[in-house]
mmCIF file of C-alpha atoms and ligand atoms in Angstrom:
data_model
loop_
_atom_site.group_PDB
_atom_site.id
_atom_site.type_symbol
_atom_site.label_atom_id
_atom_site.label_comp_id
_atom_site.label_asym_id
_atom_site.label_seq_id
_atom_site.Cartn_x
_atom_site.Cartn_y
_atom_site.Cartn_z
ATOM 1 C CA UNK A 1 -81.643 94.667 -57.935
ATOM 2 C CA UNK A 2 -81.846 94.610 -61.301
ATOM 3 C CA UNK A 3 -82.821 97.828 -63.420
ATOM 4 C CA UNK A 4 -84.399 97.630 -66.943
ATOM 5 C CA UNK A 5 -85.359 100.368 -69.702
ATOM 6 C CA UNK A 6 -88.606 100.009 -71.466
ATOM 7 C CA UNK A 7 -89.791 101.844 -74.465
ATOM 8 C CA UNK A 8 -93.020 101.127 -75.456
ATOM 9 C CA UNK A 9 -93.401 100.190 -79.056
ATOM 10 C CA UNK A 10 -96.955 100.230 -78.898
ATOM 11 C CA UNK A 11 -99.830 99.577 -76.624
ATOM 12 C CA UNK A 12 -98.938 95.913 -76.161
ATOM 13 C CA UNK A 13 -95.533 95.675 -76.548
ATOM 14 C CA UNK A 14 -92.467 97.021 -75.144
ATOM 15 C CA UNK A 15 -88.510 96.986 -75.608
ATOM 16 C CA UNK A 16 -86.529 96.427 -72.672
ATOM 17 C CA UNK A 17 -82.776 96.645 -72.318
ATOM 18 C CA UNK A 18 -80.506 96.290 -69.186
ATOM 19 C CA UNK A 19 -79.613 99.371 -67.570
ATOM 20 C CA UNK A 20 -75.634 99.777 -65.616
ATOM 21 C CA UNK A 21 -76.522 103.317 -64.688
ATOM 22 C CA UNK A 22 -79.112 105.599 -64.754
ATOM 23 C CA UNK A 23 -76.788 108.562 -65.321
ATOM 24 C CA UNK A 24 -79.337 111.463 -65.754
ATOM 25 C CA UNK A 25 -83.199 112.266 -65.141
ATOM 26 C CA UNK A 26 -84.232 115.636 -65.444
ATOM 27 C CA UNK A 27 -87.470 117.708 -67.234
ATOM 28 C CA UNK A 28 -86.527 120.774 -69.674
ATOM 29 C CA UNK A 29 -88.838 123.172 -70.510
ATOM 30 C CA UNK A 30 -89.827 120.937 -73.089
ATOM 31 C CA UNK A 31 -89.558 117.511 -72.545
ATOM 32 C CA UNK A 32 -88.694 114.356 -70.028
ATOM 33 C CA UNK A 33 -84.862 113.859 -70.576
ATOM 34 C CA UNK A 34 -83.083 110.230 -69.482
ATOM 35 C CA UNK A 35 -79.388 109.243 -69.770
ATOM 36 C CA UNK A 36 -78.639 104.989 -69.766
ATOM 37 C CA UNK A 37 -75.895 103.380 -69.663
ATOM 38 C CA UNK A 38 -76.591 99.893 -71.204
ATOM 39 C CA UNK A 39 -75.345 97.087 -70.629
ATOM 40 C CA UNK A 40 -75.129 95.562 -74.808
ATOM 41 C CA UNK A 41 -76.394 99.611 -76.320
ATOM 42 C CA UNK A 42 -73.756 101.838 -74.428
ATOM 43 C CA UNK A 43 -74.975 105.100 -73.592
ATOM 44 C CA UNK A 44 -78.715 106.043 -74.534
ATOM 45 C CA UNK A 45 -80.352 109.402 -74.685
ATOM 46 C CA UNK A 46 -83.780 108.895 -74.034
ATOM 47 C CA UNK A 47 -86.729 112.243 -74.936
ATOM 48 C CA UNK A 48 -89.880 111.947 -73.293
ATOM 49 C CA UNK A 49 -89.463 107.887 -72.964
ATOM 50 C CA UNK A 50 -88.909 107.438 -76.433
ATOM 51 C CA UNK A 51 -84.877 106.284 -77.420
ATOM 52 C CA UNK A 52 -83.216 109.226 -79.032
ATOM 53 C CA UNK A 53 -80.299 108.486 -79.462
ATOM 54 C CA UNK A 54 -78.264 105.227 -79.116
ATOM 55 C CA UNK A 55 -74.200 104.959 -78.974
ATOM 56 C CA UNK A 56 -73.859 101.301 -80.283
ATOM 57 C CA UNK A 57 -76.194 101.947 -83.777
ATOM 58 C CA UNK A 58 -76.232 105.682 -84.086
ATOM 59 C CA UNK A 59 -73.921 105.219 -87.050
ATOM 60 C CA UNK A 60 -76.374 103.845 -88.981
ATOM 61 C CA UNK A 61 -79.330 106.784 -88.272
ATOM 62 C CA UNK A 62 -76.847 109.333 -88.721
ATOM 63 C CA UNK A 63 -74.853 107.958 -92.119
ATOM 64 C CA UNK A 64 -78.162 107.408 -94.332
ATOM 65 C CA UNK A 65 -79.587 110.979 -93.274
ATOM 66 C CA UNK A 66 -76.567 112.781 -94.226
ATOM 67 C CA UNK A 67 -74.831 110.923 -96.960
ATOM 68 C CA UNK A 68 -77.563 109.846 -98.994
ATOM 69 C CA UNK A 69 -78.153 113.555 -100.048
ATOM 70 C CA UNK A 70 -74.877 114.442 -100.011
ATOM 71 C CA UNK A 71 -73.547 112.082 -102.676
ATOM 72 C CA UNK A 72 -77.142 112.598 -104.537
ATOM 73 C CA UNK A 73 -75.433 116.477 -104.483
ATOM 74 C CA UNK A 74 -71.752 117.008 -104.692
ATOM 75 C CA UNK A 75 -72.556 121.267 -104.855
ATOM 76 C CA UNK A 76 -74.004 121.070 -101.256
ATOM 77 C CA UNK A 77 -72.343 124.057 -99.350
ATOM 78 C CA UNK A 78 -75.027 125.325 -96.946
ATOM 79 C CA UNK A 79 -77.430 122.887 -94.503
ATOM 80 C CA UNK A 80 -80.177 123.520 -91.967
ATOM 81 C CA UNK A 81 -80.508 121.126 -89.484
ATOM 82 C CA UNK A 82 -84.042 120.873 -87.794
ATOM 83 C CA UNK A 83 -83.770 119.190 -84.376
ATOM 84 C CA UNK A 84 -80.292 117.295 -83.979
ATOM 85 C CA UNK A 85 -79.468 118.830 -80.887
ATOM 86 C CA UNK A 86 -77.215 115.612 -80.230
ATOM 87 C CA UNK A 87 -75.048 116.525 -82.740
ATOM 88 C CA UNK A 88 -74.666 113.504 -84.768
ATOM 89 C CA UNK A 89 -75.873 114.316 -88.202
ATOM 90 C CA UNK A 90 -73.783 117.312 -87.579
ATOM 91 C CA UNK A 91 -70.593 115.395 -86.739
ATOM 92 C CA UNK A 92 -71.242 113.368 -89.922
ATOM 93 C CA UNK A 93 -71.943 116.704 -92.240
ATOM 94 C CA UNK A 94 -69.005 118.308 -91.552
ATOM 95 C CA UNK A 95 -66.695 115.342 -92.700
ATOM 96 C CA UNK A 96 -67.578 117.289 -96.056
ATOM 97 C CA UNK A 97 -64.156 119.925 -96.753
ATOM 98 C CA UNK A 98 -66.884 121.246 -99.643
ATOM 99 C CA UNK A 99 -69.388 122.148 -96.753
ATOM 100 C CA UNK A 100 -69.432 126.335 -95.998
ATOM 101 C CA UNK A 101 -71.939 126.629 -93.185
ATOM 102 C CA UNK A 102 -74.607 124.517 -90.947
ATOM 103 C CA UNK A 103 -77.272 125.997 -89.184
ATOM 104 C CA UNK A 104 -78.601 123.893 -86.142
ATOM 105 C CA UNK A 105 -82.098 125.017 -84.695
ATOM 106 C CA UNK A 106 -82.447 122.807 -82.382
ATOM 107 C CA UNK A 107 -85.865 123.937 -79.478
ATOM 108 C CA UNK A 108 -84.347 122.781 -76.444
ATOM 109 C CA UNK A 109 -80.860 124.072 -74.961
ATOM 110 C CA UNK A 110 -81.103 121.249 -72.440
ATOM 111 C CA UNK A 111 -80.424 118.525 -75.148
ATOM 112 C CA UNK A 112 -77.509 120.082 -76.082
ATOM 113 C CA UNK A 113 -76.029 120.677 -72.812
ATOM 114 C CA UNK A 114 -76.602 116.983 -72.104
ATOM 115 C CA UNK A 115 -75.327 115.898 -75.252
ATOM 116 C CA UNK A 116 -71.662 117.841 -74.355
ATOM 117 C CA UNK A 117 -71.658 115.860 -71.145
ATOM 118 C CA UNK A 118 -72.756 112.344 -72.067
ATOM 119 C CA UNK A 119 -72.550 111.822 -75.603
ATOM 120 C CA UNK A 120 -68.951 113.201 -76.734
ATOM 121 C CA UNK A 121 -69.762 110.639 -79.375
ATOM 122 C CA UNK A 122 -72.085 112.720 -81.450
ATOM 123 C CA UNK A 123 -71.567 115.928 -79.973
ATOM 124 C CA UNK A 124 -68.090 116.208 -80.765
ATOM 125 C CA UNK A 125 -68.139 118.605 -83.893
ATOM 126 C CA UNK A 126 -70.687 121.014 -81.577
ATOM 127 C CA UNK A 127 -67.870 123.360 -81.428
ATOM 128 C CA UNK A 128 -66.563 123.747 -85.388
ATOM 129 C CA UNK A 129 -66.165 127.256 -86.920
ATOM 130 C CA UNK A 130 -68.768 126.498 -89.546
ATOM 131 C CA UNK A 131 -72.036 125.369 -87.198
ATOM 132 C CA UNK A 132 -73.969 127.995 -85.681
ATOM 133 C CA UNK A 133 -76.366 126.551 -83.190
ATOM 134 C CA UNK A 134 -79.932 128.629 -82.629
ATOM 135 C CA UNK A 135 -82.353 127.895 -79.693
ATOM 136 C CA UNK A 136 -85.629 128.134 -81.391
ATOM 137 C CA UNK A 137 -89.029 126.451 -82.637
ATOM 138 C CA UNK A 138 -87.552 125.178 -86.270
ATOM 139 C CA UNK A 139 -91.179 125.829 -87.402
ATOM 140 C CA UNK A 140 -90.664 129.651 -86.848
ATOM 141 C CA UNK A 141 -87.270 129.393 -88.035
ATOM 142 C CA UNK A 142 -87.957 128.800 -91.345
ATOM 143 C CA UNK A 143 -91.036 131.639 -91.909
ATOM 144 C CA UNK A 144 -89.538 134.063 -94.201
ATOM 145 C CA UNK A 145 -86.523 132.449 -95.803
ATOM 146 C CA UNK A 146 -85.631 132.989 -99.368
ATOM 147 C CA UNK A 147 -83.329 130.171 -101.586
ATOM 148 C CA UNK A 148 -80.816 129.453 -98.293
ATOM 149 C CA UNK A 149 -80.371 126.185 -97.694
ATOM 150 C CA UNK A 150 -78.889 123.446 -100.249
ATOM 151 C CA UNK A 151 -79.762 120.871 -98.155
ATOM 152 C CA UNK A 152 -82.431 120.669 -94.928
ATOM 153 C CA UNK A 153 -82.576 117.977 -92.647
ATOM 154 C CA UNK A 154 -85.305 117.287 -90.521
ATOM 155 C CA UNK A 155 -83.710 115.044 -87.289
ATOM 156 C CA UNK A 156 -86.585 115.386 -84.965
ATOM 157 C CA UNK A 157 -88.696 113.741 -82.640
ATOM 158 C CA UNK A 158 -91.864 111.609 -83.765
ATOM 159 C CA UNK A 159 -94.920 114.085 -84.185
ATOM 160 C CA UNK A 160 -95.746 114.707 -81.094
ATOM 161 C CA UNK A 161 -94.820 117.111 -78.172
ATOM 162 C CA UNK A 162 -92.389 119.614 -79.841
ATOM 163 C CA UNK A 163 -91.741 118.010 -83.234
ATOM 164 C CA UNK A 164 -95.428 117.882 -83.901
ATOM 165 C CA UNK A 165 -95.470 121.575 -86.136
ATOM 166 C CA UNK A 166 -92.629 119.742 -88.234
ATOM 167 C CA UNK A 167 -94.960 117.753 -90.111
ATOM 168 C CA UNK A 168 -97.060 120.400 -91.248
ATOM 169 C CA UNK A 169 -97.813 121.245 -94.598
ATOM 170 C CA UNK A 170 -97.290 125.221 -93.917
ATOM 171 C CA UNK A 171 -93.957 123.702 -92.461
ATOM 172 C CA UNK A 172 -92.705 121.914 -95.815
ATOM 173 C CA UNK A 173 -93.391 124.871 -97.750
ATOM 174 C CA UNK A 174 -91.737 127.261 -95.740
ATOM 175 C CA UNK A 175 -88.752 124.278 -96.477
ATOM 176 C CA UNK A 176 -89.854 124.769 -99.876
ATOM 177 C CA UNK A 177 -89.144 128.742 -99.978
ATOM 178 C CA UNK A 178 -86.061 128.486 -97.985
ATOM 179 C CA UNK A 179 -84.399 125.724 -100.467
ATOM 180 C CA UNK A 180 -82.313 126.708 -103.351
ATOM 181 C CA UNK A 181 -82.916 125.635 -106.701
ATOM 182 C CA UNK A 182 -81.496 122.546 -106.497
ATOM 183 C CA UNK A 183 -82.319 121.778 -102.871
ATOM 184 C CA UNK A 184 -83.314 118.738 -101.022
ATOM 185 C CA UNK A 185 -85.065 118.015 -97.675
ATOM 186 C CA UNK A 186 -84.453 114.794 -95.708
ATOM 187 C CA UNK A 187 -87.230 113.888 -92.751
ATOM 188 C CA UNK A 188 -87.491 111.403 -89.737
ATOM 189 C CA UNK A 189 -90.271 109.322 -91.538
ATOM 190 C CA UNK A 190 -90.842 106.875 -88.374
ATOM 191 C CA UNK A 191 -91.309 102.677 -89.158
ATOM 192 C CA UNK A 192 -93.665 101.755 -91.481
ATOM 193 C CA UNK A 193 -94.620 98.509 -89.707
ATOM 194 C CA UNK A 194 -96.387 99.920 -87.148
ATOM 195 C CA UNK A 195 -99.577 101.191 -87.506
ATOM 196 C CA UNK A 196 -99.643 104.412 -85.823
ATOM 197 C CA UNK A 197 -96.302 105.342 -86.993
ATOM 198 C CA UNK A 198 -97.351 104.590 -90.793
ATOM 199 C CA UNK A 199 -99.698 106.352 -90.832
ATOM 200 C CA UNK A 200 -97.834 109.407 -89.572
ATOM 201 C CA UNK A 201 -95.288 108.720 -92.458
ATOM 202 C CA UNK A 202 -98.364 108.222 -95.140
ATOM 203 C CA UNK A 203 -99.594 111.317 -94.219
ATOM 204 C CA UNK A 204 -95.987 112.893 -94.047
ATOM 205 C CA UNK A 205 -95.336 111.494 -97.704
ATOM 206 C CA UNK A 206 -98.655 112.927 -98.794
ATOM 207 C CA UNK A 207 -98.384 116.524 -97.450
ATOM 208 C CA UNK A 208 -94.522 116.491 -99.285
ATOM 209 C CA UNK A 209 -95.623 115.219 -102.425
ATOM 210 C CA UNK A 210 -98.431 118.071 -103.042
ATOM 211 C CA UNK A 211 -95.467 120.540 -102.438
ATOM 212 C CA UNK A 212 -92.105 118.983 -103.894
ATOM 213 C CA UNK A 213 -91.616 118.048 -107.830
ATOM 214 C CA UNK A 214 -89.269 114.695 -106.250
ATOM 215 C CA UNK A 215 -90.349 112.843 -103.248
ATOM 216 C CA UNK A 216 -89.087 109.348 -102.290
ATOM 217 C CA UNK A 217 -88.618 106.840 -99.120
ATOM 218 C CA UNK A 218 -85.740 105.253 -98.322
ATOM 219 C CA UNK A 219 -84.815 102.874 -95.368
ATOM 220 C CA UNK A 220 -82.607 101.477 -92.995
ATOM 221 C CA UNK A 221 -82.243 99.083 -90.214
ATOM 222 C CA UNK A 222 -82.261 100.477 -86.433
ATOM 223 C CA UNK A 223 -82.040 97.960 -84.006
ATOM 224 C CA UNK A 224 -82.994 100.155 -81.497
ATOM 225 C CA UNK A 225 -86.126 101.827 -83.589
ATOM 226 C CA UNK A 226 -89.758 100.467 -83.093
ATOM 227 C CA UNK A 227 -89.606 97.612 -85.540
ATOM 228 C CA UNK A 228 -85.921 97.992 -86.074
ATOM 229 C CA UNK A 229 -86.990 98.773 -89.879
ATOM 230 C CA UNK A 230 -87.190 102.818 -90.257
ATOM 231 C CA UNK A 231 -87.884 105.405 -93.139
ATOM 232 C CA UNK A 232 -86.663 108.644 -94.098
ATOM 233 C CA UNK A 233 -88.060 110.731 -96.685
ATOM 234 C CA UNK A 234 -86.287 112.774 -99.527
ATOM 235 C CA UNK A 235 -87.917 115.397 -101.479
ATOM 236 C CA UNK A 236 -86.359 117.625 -103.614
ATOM 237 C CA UNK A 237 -86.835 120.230 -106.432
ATOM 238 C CA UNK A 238 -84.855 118.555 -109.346
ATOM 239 C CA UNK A 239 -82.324 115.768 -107.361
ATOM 240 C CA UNK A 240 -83.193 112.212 -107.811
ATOM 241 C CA UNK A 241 -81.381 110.445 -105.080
ATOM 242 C CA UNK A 242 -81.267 107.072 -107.763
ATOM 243 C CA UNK A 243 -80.511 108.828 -111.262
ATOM 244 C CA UNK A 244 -78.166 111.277 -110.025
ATOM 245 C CA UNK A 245 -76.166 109.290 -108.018
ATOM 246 C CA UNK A 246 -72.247 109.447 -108.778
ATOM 247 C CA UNK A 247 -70.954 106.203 -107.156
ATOM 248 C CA UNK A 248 -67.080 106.884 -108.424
ATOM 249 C CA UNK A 249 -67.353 110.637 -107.543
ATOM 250 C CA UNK A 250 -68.607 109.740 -103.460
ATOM 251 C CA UNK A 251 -66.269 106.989 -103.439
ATOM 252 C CA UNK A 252 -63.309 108.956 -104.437
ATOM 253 C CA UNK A 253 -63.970 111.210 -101.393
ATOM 254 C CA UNK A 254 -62.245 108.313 -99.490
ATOM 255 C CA UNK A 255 -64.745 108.933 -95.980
ATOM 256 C CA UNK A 256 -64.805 105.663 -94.212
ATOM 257 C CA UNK A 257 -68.542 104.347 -93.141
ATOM 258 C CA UNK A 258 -69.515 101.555 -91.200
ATOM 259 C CA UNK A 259 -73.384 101.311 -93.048
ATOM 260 C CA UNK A 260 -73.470 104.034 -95.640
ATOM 261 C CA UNK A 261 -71.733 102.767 -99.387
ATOM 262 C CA UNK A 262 -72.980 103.903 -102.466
ATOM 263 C CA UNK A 263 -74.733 100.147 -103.701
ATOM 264 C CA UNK A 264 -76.743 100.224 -100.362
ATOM 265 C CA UNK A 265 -77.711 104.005 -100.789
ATOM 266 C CA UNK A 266 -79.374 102.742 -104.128
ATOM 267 C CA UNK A 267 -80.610 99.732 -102.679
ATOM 268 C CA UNK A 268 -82.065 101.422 -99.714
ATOM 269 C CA UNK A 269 -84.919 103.249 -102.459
ATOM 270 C CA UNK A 270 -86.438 99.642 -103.367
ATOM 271 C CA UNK A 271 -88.741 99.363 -100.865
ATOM 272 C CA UNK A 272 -90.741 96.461 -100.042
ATOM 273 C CA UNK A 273 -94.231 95.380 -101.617
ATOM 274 C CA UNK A 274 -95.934 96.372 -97.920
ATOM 275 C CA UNK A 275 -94.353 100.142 -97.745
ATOM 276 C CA UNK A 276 -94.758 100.448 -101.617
ATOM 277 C CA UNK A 277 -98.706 99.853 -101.386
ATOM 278 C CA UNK A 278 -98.718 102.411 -97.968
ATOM 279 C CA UNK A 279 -97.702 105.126 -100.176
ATOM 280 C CA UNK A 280 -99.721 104.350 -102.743
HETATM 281 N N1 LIG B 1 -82.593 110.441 -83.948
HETATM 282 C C1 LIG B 1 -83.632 110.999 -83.252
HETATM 283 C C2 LIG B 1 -84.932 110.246 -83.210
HETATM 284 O O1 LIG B 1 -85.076 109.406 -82.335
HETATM 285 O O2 LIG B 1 -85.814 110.475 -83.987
HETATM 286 C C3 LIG B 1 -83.782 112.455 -83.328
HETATM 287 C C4 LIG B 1 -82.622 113.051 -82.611
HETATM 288 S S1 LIG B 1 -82.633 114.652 -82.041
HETATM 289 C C5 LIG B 1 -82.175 114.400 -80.358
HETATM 290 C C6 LIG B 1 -84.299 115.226 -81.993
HETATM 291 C C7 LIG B 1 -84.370 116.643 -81.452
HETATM 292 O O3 LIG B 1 -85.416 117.366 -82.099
HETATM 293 C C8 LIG B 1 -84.642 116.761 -79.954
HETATM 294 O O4 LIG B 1 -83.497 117.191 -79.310
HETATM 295 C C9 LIG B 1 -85.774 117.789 -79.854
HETATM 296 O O5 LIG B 1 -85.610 118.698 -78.791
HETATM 297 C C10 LIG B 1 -85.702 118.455 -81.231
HETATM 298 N N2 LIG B 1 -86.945 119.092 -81.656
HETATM 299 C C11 LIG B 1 -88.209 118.620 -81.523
HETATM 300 N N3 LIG B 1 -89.081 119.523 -82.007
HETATM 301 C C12 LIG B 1 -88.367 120.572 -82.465
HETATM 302 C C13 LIG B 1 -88.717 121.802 -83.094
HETATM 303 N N4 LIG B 1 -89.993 122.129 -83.311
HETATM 304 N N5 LIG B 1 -87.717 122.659 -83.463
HETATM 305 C C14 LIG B 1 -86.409 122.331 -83.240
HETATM 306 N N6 LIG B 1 -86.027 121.174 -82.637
HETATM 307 C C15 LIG B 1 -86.986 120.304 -82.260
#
């Protein structure tokens, strides 16, 4: 018998892919978690139905959240990760020799255990001397910190279930607080083409923009996303991801990508006519 995954997109219609093995089911404290094997995605983590994580396009999720602020920044030494309990955007962080430390608050203990025993793809730098990995609501985390973090990176779920206090506006301004002077703060800004999930971005955007001096969208293309066309937002006190980009200074790091280069990282901030009037 054949087994399928389906994700719904929305109400009326759903993504299905071919499943080899369903290699985990099993309910956390916080959420539904899945493990896939796929027959054209390779291995999928799946959160409360929704696809988390995704070996044959990850590259492309976790290279624009971490590179596009970290060539927008050379000085970037300390990071907060928010979420990312996969490990990913810290595999791809810690390519950087200039990086000094990386907290990861991640709420849920089980994702990382899974993540060590079915995705040695991301999880693989889960172990490095410079990550220290916290079990806690990243909402509380940040209450009370004072000019930390160079960089903070949102990589959570969509807003609802336990992500849903990390798009609050008491939430970006603890971010705020806890950024140093130069800081900047990427977040999971959902598709735009889909109603429900624009919305959650335009409101997102909104609640940023009354806090932050910089805020902009950028995209990328997810084939396994709703849509396949995704958003991330970058706010910052004084980095513009566009004018303070130094192509020949990232470039001369030498790291090897498979999406990220530094002509796409400024093409990825003109945004078409439909997003453009969203934000508006
Ligand atoms: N690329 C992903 C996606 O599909 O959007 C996000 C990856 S990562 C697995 C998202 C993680 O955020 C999950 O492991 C989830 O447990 C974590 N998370 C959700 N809410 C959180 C919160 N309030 N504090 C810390 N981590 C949270």
């Amino acid at each position: 018998m054949e087994l399928w995954f389906s994700e719904k997109h929305t109400d009326h219609c759903l993504f299905s892919v071919k499943v080899k093995q369903h290699l985990l089911s099993e309910k956390s404290i916080y959420q539904q978690i899945d493990v896939f094997d796929t027959e054209d995605f390779g291995i999928i983590l799946v959160l409360d139905g929704f696809i988390n994580v995704c070996q044959k396009d990850e590259f492309i999720y976790h290279e624009m959240i971490t590179h596009v602020p970290m060539a927008s920044n050379p000085d970037i030494k300390s990071v907060l990760i928010i979420g990312g309990g996969d490990g990913g955007t810290t595999r791809e962080l810690l390519r950087y020799d200039t990086i000094e430390k990386v907290d990861l608050v991640e709420i849920d203990e089980a994702v990382v255990q899974t993540a060590l025993k079915y995705l040695p793809f991301t999880s693989c730098m889960l172990h490095h001397p410079k990550l220290k990995l916290y079990f806690e609501d990243g909402v509380n985390f940040v209450n009370e910190k004072n000019n930390l973090y160079d960089l903070i990176i949102i990589d959570s779920t969509d807003p609802i279930g336990p992500g849903e206090g990390l798009f609050t506006k008491e939430f970006y301004q603890n971010c705020y607080q806890a950024l140093t002077e130069k800081g900047i703060l990427i977040n999971q800004n959902g598709s735009p083409y889909y109603e429900r999930d624009a919305l959650a971005m335009i409101k997102a955007t909104k609640k940023m923009e009354s806090i932050f001096d910089l805020v902009k969208v950028y995209q990328y293309h997810l084939p396994t996303y709703p849509s396949g066309h995704y958003l991330f937002g970058f706010a910052s006190k004084k980095i513009d991801p566009t004018a303070h980009l130094d192509a020949d200074r990232w470039n001369s790091l030498g790291l090897a990508t498979k999406y990220y280069n530094t002509a796409l990282h400024l093409g990825a901030f003109a945004l078409p006519n439909y997003v453009i009037d969203l934000i508006k």
